[in-house]
Each structure stands twice: as C-alpha cells, then as structure tokens.
PDB file of C-alpha atoms in Angstrom:
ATOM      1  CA  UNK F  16       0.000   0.000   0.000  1.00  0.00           C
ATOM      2  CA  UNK F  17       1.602   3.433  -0.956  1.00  0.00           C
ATOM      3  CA  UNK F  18       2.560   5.302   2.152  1.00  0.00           C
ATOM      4  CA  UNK F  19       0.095   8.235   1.959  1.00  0.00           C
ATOM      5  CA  UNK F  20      -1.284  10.271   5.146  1.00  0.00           C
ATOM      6  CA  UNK F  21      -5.394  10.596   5.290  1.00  0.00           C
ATOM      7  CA  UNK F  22      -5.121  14.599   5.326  1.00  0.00           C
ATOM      8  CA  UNK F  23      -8.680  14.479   4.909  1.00  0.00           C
ATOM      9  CA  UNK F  24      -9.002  12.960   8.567  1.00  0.00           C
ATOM     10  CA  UNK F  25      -9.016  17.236   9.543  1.00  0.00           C
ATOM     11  CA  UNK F  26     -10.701  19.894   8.222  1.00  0.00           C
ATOM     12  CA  UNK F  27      -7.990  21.728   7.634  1.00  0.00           C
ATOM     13  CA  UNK F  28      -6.141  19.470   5.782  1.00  0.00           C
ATOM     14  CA  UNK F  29      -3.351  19.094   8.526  1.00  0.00           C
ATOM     15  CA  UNK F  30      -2.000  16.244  11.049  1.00  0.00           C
ATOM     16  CA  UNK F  31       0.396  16.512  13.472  1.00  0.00           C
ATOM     17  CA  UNK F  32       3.967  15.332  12.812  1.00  0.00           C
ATOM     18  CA  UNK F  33       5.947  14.701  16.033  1.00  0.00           C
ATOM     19  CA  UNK F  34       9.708  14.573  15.338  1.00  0.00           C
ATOM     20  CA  UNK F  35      11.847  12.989  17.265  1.00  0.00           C
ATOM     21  CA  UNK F  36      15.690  12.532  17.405  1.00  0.00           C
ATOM     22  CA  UNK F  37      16.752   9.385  15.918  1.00  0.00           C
ATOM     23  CA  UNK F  38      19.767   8.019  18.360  1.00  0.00           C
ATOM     24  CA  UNK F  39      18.320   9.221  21.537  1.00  0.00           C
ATOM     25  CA  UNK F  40      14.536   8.814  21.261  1.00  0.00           C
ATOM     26  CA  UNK F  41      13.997  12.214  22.899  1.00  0.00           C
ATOM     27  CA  UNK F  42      11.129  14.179  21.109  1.00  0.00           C
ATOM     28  CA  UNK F  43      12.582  17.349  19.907  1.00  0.00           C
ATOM     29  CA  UNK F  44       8.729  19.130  18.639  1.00  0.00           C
ATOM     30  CA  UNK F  45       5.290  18.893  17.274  1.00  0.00           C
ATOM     31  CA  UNK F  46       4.481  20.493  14.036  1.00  0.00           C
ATOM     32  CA  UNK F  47       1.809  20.476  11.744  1.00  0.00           C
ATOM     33  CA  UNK F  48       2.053  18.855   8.122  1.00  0.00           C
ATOM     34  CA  UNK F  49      -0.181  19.685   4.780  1.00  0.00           C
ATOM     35  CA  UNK F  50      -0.102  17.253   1.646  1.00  0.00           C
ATOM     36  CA  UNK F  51       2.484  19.409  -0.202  1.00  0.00           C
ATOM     37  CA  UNK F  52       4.822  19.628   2.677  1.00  0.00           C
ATOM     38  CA  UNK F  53       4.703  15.758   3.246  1.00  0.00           C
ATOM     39  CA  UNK F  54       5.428  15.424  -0.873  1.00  0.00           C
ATOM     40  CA  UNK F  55       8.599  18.082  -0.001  1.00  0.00           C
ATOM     41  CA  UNK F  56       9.975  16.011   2.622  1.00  0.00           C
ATOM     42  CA  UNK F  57       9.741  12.724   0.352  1.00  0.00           C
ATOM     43  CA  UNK F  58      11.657  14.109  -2.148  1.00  0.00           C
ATOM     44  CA  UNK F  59      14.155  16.581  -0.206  1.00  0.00           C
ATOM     45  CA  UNK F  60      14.827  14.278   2.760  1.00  0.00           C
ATOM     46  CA  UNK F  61      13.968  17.170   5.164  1.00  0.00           C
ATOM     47  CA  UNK F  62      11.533  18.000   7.384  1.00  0.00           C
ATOM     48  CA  UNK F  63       9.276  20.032   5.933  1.00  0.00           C
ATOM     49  CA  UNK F  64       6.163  21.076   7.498  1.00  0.00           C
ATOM     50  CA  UNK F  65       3.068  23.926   7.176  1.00  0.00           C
ATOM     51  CA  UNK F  66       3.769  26.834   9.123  1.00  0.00           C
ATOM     52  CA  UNK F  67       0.219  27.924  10.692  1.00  0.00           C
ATOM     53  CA  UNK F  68       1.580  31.062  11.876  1.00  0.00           C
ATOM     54  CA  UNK F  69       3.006  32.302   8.687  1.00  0.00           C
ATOM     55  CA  UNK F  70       0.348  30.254   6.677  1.00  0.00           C
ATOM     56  CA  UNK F  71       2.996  29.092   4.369  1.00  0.00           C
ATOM     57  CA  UNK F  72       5.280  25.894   3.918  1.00  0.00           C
ATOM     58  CA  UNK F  73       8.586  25.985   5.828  1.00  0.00           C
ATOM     59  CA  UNK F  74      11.310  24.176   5.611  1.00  0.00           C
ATOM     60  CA  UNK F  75      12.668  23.507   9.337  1.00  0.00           C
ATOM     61  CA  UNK F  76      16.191  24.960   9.420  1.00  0.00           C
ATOM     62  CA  UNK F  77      16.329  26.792   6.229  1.00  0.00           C
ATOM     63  CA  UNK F  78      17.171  30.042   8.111  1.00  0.00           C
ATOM     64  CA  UNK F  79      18.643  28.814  11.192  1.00  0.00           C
ATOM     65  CA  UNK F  80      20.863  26.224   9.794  1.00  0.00           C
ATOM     66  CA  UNK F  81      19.292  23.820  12.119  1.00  0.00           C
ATOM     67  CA  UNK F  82      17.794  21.305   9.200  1.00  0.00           C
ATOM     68  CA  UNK F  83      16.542  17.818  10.171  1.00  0.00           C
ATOM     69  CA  UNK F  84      17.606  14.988   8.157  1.00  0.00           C
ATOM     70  CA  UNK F  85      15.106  12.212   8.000  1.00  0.00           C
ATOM     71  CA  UNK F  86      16.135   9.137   8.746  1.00  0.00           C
ATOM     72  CA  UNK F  87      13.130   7.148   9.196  1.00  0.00           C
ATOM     73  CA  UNK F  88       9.282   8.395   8.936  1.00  0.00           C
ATOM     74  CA  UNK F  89       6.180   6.224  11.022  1.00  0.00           C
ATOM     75  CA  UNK F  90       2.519   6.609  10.594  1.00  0.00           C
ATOM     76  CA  UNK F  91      -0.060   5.475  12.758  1.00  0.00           C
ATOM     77  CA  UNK F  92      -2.273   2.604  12.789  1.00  0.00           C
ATOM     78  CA  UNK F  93      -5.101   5.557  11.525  1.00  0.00           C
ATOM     79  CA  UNK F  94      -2.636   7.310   8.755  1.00  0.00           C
ATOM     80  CA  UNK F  95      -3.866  10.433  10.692  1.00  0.00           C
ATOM     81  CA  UNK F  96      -0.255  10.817  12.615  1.00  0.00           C
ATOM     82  CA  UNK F  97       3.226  10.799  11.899  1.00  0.00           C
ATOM     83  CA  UNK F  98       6.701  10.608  13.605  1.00  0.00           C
ATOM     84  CA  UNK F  99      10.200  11.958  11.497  1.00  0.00           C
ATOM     85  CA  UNK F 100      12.990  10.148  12.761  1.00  0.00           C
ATOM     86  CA  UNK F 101      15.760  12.895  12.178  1.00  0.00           C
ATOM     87  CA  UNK F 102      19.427  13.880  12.511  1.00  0.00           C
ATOM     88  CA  UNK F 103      19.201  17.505  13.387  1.00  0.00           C
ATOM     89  CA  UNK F 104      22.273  19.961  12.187  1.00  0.00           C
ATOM     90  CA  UNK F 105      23.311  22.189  15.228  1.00  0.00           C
ATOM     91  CA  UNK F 106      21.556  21.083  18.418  1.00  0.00           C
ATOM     92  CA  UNK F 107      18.776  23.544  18.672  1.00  0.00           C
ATOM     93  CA  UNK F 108      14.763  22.484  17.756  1.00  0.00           C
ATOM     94  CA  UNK F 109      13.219  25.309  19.578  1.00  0.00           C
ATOM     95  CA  UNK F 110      13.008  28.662  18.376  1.00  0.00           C
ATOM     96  CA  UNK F 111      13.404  29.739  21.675  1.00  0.00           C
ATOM     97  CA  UNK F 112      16.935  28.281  21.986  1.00  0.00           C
ATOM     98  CA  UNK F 113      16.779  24.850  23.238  1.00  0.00           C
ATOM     99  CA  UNK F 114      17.214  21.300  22.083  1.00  0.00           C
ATOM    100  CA  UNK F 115      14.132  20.435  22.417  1.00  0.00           C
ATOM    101  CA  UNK F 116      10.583  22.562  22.451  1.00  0.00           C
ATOM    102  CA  UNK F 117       9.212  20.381  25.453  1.00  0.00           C
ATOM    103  CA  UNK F 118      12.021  21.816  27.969  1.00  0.00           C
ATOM    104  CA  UNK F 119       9.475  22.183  30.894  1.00  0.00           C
ATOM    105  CA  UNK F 120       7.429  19.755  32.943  1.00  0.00           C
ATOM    106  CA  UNK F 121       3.908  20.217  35.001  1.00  0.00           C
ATOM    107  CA  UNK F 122       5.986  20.074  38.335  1.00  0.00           C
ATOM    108  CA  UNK F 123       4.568  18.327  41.658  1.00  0.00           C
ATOM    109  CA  UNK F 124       3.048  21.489  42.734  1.00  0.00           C
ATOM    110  CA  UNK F 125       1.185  21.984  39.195  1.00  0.00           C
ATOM    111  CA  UNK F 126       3.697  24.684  38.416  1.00  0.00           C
ATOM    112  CA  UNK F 127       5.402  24.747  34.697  1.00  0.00           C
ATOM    113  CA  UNK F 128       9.452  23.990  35.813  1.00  0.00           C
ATOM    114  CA  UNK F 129      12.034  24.195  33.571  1.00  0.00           C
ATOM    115  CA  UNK F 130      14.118  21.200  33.101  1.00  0.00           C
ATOM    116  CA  UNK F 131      17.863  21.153  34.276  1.00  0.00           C
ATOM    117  CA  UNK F 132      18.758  19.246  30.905  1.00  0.00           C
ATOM    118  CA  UNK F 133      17.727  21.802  28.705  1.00  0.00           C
ATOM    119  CA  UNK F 134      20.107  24.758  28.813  1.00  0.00           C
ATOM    120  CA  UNK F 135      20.039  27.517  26.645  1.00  0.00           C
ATOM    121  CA  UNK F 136      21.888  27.622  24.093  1.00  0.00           C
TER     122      UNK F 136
ATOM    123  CA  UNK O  13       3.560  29.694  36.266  1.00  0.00           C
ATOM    124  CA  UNK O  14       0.564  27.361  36.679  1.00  0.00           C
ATOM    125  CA  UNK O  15       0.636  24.609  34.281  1.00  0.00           C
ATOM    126  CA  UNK O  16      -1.919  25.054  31.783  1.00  0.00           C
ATOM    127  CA  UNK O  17      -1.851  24.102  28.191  1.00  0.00           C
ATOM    128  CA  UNK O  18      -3.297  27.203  25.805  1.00  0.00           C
ATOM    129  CA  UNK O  19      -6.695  25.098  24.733  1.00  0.00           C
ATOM    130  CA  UNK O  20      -7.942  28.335  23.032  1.00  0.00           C
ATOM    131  CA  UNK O  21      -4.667  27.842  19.866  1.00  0.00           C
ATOM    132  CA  UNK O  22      -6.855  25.126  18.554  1.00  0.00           C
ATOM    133  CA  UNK O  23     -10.230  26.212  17.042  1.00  0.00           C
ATOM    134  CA  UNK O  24     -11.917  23.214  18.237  1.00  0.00           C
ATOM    135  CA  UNK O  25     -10.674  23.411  21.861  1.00  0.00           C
ATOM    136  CA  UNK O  26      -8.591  20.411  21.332  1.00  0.00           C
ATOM    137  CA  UNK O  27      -4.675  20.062  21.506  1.00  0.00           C
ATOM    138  CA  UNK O  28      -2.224  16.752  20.681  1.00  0.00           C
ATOM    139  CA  UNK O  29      -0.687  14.774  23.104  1.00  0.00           C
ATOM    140  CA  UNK O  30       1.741  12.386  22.155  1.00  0.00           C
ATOM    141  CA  UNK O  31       2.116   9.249  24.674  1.00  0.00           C
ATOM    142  CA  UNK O  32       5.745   7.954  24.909  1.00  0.00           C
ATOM    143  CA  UNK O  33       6.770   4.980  27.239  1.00  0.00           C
ATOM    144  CA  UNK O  34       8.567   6.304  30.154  1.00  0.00           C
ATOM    145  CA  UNK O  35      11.023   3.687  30.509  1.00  0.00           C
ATOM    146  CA  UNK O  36      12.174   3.246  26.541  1.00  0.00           C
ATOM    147  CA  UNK O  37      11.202   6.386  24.882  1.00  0.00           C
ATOM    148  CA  UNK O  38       9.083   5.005  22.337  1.00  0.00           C
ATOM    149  CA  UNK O  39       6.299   6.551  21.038  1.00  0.00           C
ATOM    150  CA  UNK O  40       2.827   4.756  21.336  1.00  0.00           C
ATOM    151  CA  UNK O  41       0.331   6.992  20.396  1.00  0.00           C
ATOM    152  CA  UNK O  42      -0.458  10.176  19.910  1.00  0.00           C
ATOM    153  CA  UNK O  43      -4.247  11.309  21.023  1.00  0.00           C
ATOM    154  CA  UNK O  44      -6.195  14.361  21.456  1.00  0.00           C
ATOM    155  CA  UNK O  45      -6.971  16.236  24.942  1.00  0.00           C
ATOM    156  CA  UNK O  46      -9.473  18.807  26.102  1.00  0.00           C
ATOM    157  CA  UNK O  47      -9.692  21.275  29.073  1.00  0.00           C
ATOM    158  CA  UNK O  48     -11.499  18.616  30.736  1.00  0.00           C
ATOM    159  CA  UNK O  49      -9.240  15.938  29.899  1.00  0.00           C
ATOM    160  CA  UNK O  50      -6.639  17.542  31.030  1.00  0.00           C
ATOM    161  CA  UNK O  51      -7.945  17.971  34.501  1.00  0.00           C
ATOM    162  CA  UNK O  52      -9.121  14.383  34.680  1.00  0.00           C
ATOM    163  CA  UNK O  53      -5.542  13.166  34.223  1.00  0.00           C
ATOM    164  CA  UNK O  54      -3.627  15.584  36.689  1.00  0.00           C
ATOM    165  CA  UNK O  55      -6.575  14.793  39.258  1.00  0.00           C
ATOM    166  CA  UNK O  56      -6.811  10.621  38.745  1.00  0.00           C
ATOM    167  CA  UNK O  57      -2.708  10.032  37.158  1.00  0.00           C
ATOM    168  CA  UNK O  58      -4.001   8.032  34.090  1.00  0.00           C
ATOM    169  CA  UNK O  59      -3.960   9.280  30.274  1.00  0.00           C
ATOM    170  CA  UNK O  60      -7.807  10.743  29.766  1.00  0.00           C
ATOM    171  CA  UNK O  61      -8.632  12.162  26.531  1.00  0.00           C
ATOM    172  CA  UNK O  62     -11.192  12.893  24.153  1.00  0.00           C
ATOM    173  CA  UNK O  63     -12.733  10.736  21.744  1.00  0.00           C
ATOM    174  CA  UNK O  64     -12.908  12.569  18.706  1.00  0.00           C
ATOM    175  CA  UNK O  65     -15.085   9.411  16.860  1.00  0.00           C
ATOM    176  CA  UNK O  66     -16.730   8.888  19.955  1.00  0.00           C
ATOM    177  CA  UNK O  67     -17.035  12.428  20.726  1.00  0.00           C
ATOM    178  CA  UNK O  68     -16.546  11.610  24.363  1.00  0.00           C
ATOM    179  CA  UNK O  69     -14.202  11.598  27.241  1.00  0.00           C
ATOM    180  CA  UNK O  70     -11.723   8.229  26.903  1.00  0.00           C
ATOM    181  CA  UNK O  71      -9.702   6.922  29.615  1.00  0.00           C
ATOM    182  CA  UNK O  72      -7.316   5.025  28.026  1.00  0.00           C
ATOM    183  CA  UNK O  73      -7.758   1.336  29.066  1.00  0.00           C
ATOM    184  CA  UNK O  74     -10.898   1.798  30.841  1.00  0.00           C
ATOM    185  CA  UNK O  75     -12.544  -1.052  29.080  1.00  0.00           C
ATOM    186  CA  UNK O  76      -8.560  -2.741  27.642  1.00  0.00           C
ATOM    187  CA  UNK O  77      -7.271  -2.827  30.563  1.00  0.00           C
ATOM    188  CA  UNK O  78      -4.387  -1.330  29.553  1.00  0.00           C
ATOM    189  CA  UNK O  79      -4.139   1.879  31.031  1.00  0.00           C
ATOM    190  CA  UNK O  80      -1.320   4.718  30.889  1.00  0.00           C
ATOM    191  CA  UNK O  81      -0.129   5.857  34.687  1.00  0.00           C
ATOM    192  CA  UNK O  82       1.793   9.020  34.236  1.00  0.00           C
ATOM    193  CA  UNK O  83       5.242   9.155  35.136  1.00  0.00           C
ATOM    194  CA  UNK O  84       5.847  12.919  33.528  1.00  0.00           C
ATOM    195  CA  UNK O  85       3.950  15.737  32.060  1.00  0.00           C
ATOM    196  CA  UNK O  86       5.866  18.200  28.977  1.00  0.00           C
ATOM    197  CA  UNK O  87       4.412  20.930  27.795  1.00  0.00           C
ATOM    198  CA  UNK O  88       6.178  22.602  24.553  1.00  0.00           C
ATOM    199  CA  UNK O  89       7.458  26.231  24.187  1.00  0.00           C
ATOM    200  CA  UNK O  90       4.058  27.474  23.201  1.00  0.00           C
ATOM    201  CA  UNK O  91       1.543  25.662  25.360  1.00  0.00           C
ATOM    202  CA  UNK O  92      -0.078  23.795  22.385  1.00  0.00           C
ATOM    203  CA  UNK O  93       1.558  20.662  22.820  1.00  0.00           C
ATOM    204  CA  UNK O  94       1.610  18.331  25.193  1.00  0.00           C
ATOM    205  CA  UNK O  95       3.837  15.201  26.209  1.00  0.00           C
ATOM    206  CA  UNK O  96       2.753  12.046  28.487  1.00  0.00           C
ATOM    207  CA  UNK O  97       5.501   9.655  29.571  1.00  0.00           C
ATOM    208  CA  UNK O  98       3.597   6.449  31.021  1.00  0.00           C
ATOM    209  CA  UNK O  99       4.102   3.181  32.287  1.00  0.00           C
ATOM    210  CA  UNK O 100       0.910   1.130  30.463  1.00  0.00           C
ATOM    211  CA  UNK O 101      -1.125  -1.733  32.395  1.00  0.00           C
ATOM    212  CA  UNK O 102      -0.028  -4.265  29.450  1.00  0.00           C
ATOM    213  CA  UNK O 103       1.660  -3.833  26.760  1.00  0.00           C
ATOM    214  CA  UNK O 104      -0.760  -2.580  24.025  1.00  0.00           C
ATOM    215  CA  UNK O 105      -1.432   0.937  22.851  1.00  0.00           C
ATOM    216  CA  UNK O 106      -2.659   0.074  20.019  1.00  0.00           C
ATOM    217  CA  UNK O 107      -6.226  -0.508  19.386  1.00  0.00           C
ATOM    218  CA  UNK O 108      -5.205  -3.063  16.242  1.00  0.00           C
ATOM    219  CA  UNK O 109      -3.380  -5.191  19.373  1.00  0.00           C
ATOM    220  CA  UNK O 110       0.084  -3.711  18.690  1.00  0.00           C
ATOM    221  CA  UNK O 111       2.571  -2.152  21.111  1.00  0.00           C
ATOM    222  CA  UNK O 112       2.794   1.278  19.586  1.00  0.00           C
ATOM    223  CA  UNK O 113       0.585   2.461  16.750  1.00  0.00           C
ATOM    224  CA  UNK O 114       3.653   3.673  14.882  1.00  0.00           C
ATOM    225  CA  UNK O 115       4.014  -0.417  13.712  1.00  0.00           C
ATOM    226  CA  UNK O 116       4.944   0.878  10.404  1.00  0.00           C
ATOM    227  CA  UNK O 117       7.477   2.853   8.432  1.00  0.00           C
ATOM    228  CA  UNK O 118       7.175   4.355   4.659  1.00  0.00           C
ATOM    229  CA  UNK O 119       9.950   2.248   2.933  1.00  0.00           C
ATOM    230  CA  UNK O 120      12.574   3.079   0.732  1.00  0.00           C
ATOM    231  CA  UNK O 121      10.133   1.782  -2.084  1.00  0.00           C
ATOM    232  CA  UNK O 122       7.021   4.714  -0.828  1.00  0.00           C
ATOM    233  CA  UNK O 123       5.224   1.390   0.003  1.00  0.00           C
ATOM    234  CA  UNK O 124       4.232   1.451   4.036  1.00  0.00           C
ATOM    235  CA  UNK O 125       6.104  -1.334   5.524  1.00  0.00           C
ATOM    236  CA  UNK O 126       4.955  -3.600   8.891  1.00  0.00           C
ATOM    237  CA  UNK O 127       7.783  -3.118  11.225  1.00  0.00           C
ATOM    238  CA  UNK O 128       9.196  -6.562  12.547  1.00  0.00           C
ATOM    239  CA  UNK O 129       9.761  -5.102  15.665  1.00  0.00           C
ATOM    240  CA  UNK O 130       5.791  -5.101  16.102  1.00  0.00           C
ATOM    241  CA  UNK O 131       4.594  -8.668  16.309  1.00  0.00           C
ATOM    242  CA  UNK O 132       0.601  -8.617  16.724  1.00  0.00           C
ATOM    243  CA  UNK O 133      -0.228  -9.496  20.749  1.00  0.00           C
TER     244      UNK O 133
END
C-alpha cells in the first residue's frame, strides 16, 4: 500500500507530525504537516512542514541552519499521525533556543518547571 | 507559572498529546486532549482524553485494561503541545493489538512497511 497520510481525517487538511531525534529517542517538537509539505519532505529528505503562523510551507532549518535529516518516517495505525525520525544539524529544535521545544514539565506542585537538561543555548 | 496548556490555539478546543513509554522512549500513540481531559488526568494520574469518533471523554484502558499511569507531564514552548511519559497496564497501545501504533514505516520503495519489531499481541 503506498505510504500516503489521510489529510482528509481534519478539516484543515493538517496532522500533526511529532519529530523525534533518531539516536536518543527524545522528542525534539510537534508540528503540523499539509499534503504538499509531506510530498517536499519525500523528495528533499527534510523535514518540511506547514507553518500555521506564517500560513505558508517551511522548511525547518532553512534560516537557522538547524535542518533535520530524516532518517526514518512512522505513521499510525489511523494514517492520521506521523513521527520523522531525524538527525538535526546544530543542536537547537526550539526557536526559543533549546534542544528540544518540550524543555518544561507540570511540576509536583502543578507549576510549569524548567528542566535542568535543557540549557540555553 | 501554573501549568496550563493554551486550549484556546486550537479552534476546536482540542490540543495533541503524544504518549511515549517512560522507561524506553518510544512513542505509542499520539491522542487528542481537552480542558477537561486535562484535569481528569492531573486529578486521577491516568492518560484521559477525548474521543474525537466517539465524541466523548476516553480513559485510556478503561474497558482494555491497559491503562497509561503518568510518570511525567511536557508541555512545549508554546503551550499547544503536550507530552505524556507512562508506564501502560499491558503492553498494548494500540487498538489493532500492537505495542505502539507507529508499527509501520514508509519504505525506501514509498510502500508502508509492517515493522518486525511489532509482532501482533
């Protein structure tokens, strides 16, 4: 069976993509994904995703430097989700400066903590 | 900062988690969660979300038996994202009776590929 997402499974015609680093396992961030931006990633090797801010496909990296090289891509039992394996260049997913976007935990007290293991870089 | 995840980015109310196994890292699903979700699982400790076929709340192996105890709670940079690391009752996320739903990979062919590492329970 070709590989194809259902991007009819939302109304907008996005899923989710979770990428995750591919030696460590760590997930690095969510993004969103459109039909065009999965066909970019097939065919450049990088994550490529739709930008709902900017409303416009976005190449992760392309002005940080930061690209992510896919190594392996998953999709879920209901084609409605997807994980990139990558190889990221630099160390940085966030915009905000970190390795990875989910750098804070719900803490015991129900407080958002930042997590020791992700310093700014 | 209180923990809260930004409900009102999504138009529907709804925002992704993605479930990964505490101990491995693996990804095994990645579900949907509401306001009221979200409160059900900080107040009980099990992955609760919402049913978007069923249109209901859905505590994850209610009715399996396999249910998700959280170990962790991430949040990403902008709220709208959301990370569970669990320990599962089991060892089934999958509704089809595997151990993640990511059981398969787009090969090098396009064609989606069963991974072996997913025998059927």
């Amino acid at each position: 069976m070709k590989a194809t997402p259902n991007f009819s499974k939302s109304a907008d015609g996005l899923l989710p993509v979770i990428v995750q680093d591919w030696k460590s396992g760590e997930i690095l961030m969510q993004a969103y994904i459109n039909q065009e931006a999965w066909e970019k990633t097939l065919a450049t090797g990088l994550g490529t995703y739709w930008s709902r801010s900017r409303q416009e496909i976005w190449v992760k990296g392309l002005t940080s430097g930061h690209l992510q090289h896919i190594k392996q891509i998953l999709l879920d039992c209901d084609l409605d989700s997807i994980v990139f394996k990558v190889v990221s260049d630099g160390d940085v997913a966030c915009h905000e400066g970190y390795r990875s976007c989910f750098f804070r935990e719900v803490g015991p007290d129900g407080e958002l903590r930042h997590l020791p293991e992700y310093p700014k870089k």
